Short mmCIF file of the C-alpha atoms (twelve columns), coordinates in Angstrom:
data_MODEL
# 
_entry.id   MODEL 
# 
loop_
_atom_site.group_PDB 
_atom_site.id 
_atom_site.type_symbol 
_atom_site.label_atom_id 
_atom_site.label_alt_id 
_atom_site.label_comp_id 
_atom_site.label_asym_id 
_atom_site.label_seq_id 
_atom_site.Cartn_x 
_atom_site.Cartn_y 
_atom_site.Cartn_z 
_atom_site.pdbx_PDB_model_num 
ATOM 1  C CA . UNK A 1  -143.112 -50.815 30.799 1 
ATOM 2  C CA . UNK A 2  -146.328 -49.455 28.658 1 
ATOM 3  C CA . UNK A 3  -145.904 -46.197 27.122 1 
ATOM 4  C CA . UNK A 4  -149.073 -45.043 25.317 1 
ATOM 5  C CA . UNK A 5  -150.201 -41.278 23.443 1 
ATOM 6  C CA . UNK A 6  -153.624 -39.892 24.275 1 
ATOM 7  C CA . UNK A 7  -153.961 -37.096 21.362 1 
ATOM 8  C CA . UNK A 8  -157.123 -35.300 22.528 1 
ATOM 9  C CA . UNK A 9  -155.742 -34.828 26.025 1 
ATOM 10 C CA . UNK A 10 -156.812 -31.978 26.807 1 
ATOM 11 C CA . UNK A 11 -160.418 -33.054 25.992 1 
ATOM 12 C CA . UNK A 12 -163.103 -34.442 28.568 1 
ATOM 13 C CA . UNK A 13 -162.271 -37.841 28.168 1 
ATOM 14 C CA . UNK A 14 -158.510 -37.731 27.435 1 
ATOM 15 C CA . UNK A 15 -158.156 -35.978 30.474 1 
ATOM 16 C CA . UNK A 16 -159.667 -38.152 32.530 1 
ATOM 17 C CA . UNK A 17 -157.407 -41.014 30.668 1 
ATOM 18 C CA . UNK A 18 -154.310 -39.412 31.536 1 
ATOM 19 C CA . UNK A 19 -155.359 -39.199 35.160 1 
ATOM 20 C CA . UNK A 20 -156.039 -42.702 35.398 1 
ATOM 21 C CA . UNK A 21 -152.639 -43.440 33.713 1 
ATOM 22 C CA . UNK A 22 -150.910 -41.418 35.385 1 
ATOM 23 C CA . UNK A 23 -152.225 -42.802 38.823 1 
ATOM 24 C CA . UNK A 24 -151.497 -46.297 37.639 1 
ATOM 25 C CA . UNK A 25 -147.858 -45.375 36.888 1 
ATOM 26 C CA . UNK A 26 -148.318 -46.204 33.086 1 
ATOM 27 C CA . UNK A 27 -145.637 -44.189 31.080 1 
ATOM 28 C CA . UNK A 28 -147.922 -41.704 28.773 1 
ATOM 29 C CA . UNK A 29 -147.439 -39.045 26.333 1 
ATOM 30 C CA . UNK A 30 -150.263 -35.935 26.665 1 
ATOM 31 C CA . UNK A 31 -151.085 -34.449 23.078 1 
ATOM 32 C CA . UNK A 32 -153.306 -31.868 21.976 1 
ATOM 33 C CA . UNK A 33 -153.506 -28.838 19.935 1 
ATOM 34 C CA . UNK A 34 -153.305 -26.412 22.380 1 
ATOM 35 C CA . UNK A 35 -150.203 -24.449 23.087 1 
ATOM 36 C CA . UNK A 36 -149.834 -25.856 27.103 1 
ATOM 37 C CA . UNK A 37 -151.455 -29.325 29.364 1 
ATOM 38 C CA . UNK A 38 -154.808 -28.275 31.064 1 
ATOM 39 C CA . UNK A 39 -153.401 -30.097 33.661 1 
ATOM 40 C CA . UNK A 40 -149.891 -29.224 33.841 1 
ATOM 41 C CA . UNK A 41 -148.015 -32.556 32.007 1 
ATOM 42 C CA . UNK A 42 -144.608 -31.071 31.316 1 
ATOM 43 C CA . UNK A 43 -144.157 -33.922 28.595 1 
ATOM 44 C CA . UNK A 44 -146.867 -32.808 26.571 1 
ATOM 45 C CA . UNK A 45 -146.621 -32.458 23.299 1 
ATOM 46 C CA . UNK A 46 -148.213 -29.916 20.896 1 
ATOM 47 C CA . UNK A 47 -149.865 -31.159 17.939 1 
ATOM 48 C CA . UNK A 48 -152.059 -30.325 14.966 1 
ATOM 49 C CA . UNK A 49 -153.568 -33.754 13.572 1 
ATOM 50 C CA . UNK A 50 -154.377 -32.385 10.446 1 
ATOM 51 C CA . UNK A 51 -150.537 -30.805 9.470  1 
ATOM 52 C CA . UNK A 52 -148.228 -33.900 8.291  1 
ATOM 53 C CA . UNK A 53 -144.833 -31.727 9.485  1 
ATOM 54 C CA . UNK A 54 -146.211 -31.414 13.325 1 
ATOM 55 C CA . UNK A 55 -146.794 -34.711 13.674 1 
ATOM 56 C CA . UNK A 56 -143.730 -35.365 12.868 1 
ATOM 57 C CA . UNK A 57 -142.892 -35.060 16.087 1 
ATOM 58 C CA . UNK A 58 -144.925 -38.233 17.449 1 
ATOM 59 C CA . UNK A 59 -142.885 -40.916 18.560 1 
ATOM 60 C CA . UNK A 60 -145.572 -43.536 17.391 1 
ATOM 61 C CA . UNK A 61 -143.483 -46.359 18.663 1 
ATOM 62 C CA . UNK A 62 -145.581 -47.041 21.543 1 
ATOM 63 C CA . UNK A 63 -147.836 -49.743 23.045 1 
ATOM 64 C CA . UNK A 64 -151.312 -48.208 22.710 1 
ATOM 65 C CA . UNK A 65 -152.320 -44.913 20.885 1 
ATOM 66 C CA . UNK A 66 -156.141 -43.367 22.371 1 
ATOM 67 C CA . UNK A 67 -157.406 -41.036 19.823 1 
ATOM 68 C CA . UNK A 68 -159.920 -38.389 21.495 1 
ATOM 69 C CA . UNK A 69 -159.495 -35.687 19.381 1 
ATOM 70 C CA . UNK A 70 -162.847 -34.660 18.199 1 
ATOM 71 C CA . UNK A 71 -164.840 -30.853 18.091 1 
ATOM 72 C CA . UNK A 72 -168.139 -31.438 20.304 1 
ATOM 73 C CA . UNK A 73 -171.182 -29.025 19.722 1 
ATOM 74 C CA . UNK A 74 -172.562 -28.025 16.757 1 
ATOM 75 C CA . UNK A 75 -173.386 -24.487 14.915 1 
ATOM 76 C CA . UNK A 76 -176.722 -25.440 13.478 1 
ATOM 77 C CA . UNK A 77 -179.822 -25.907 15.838 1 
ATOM 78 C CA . UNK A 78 -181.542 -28.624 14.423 1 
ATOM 79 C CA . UNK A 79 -185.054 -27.712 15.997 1 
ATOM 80 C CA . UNK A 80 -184.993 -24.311 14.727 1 
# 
């Protein structure tokens, strides 16, 4: 069987990545930095990318990682 990770799942894309996995039976793993799954995964996993000790955590031994963890918008108007 595939298992995968989708860190960024509680993003626009992830989300819609772990739907379509999850509707095509693949075995996945739901991360994100939020305490709790938008959509209600109880195997999801809480992780901070940037702190070595929680991704400790990971269980990297998988067939396919998607990365979609990413900060969209911007502070600075560009036109201003």
């Amino acid at each position: 069987m595939i298992k995968s990770i989708v860190i960024g799942a509680n993003g626009y894309i992830g989300r819609h990545l772990c739907h379509f996995l999850n509707e095509s039976s693949v075995d996945f793993i739901p991360v994100g930095i939020e305490s709790q799954s938008i959509d209600d995964y109880e195997n999801y996993l809480q992780v901070d990318i940037t702190d070595k000790e929680s991704c400790k955590v990971l269980d990297i031994n998988t067939d396919f990682v998607y990365f979609f963890s990413a900060l969209t918008g911007t502070d600075i108007d560009i036109l201003k």
